[in-house]
C-alpha positions in Angstrom: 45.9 66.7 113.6 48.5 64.0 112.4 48.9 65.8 109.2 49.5 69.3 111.1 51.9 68.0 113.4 54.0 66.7 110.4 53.9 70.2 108.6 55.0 71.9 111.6 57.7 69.6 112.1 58.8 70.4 108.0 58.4 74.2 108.7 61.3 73.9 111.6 63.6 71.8 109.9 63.2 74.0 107.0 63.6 77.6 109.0 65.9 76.9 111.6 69.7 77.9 111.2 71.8 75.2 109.2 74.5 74.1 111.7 78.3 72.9 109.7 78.6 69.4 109.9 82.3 69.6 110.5 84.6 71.7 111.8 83.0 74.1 114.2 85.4 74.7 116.1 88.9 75.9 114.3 91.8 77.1 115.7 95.1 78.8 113.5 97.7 81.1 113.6 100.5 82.4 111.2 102.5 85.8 110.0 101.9 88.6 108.8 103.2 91.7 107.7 102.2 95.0 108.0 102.6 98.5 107.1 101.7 101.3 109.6 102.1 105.5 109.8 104.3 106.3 112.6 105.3 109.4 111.4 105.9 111.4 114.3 108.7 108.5 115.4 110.3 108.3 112.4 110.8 111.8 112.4 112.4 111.8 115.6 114.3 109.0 114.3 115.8 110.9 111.3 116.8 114.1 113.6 119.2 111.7 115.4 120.1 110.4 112.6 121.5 113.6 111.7 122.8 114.6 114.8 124.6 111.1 115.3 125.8 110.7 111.9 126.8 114.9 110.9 126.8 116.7 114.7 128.1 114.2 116.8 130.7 111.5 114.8 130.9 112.8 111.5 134.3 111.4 110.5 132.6 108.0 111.5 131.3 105.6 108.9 127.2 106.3 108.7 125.4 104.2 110.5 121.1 104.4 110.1 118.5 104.1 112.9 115.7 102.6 110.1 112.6 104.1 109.7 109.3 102.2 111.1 107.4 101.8 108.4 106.7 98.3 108.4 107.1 94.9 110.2 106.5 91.2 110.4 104.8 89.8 113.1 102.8 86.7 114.0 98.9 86.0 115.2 96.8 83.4 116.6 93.2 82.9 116.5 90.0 80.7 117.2 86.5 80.7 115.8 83.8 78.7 116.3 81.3 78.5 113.4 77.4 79.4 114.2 76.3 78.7 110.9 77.5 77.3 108.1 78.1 81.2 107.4 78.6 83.2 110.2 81.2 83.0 112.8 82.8 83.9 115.9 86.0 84.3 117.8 88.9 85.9 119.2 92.7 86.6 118.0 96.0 87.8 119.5 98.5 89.4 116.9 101.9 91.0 117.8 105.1 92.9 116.6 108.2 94.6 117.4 110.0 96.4 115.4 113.9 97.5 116.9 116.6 99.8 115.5 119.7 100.7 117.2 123.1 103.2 116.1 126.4 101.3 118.0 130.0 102.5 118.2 133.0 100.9 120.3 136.6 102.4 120.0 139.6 101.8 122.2 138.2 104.5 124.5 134.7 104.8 123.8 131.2 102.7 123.8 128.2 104.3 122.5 124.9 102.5 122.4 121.4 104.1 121.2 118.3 101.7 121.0 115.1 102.0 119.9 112.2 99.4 120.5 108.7 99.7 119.8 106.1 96.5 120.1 102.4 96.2 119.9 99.8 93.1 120.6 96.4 93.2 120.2 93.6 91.2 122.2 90.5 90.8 119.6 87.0 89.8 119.0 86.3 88.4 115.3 83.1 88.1 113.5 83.3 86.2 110.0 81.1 85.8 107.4 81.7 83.4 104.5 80.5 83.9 101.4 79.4 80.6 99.0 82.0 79.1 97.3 83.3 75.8 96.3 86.7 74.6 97.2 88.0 77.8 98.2 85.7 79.8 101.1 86.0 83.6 101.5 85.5 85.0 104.7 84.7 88.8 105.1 86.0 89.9 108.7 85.7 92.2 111.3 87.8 92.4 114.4 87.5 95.0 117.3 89.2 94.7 120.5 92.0 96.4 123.1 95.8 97.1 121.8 98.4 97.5 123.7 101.8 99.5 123.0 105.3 99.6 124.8 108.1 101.9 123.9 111.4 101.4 125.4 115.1 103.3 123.7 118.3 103.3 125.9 121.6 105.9 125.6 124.6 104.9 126.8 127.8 105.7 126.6 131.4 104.7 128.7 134.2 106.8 128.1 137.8 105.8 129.4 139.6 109.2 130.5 143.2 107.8 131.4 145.5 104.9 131.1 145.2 103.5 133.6 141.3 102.5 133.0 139.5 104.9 134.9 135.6 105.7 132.6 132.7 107.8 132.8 129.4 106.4 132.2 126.3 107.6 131.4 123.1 104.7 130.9 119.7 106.8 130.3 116.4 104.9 129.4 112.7 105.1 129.2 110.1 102.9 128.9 106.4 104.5 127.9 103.4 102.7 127.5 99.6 103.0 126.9 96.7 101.2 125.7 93.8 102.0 123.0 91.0 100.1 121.5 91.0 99.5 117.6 89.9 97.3 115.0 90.7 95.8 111.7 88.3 94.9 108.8 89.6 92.9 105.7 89.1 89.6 104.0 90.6 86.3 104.3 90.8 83.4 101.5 90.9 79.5 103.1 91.5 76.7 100.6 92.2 73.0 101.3 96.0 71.4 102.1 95.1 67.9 103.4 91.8 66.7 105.8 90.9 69.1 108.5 93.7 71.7 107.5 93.0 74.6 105.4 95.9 77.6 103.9 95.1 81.0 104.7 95.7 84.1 103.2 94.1 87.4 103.8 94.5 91.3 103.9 93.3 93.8 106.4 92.9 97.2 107.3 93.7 98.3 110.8 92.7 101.0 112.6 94.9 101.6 115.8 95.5 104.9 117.5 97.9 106.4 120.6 97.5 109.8 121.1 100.8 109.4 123.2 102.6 106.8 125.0 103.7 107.7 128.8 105.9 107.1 131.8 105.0 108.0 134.9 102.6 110.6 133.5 105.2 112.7 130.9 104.6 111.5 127.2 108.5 110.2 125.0 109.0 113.6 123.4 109.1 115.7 126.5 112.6 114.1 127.0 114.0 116.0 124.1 111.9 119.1 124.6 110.4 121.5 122.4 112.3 119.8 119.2 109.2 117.2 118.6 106.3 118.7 117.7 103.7 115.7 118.3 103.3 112.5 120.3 101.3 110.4 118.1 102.1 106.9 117.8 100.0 105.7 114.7 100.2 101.8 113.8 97.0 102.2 111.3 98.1 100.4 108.2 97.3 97.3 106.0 98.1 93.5 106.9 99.1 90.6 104.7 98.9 87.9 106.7 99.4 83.8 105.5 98.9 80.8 107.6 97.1 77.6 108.5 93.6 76.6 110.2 93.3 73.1 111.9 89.5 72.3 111.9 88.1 70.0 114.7 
């Protein structure tokens, strides 16, 4: 019976999950840069561009509202390890990207703004392959994202001598929320006890079929001129950082 009661005990230690020893819990955070397809915006951007720029002050020096193509922003995250493989968490990641066209003359201020952020609230699984020194992690991340678009006209316009203007301020701010995910890898090699580097790339998949205020999507304020109102941030990130282990 003895004898029985010592096997058992073998066969649990043997089968059950094999816990880290340190370093559970980590938390880290860093920046990141990232490429996305918002090409429905960045045509609208170009056709003021051209109106701006050839329509509107031609014999002005050209001035660009940039393309959104791509953007650094900044992430934090937490984990907590299962197994020596398999881990847990969540992460917060945001960005905004801006571009704005400004003239001020003697009698004339024109201002037009453009400002377009998103954050994402996610859940992480990781899984970390065997390796010495250096420990890849294959991730996946799904979770809620959030997007805010706010662009601003305005324009003051002195008519007399004697300081008398006219003034027009127009803005909008639109908004709407999705859920998405990302899938990548990350690399996390030694700096000094209990801090590891971090690199990694990712895929992300995140989606607005249109971004509103008070019910009317962005484009319906220039009418039938804009074809779509997608907002697509799908894209790769190349994100760099540290995790501090405790």
């Amino acid at each position: 019976m003895r004898k029985l009661q010592i096997l058992c005990f073998l066969l649990i230690l043997l089968t059950r999950p094999v816990y880290s020893q340190q370093g559970d819990f980590e938390v880290g955070g860093g920046f990141s840069y990232n490429t996305f397809a918002l090409d429905e915006l960045n045509e609208h951007l170009w056709q003021r561009n051209y109106y701006l720029n050839y329509d509107r002050f031609s014999a002005e020096p050209y001035q660009n509202l940039k393309s959104f193509d791509s953007e650094v922003g900044y992430f934090l995250q937490a984990r907590y390890w299962l197994t020596d493989n398999l881990a847990i968490g969540g992460e917060v990641e945001k960005f905004n990207l801006l571009t704005d066209y400004k003239l001020n003359y003697t009698n004339l201020q024109y201002l037009e703004s453009y400002e377009l952020e998103l954050t994402g609230v996610l859940g992480i699984i990781d899984y970390q392959l065997e390796q010495e020194g250096s420990k890849l992690v294959l991730r996946l991340a799904l979770g809620y994202y959030s997007s805010l678009f706010a662009w601003q006209k305005y324009i003051k316009f002195y008519d007399d001598p004697e300081g008398n203007y006219a003034e027009d301020n127009t803005t909008g701010i639109y908004q709407g929320g999705t859920l998405g995910g990302k899938l990548g890898t990350e690399l996390f090699f030694p700096v000094m006890t209990g801090i590891d580097g971090r690199v990694g790339l990712n895929y992300r998949h995140v989606f607005f079929e249109q971004l509103v205020e008070k019910g009317q999507p962005f484009y319906s304020e220039y009418g039938d001129d804009m074809a779509g109102d997608e907002f697509d941030f799908s894209g790769l990130e190349l994100r760099g950082g540290l995790d501090i282990k405790f």
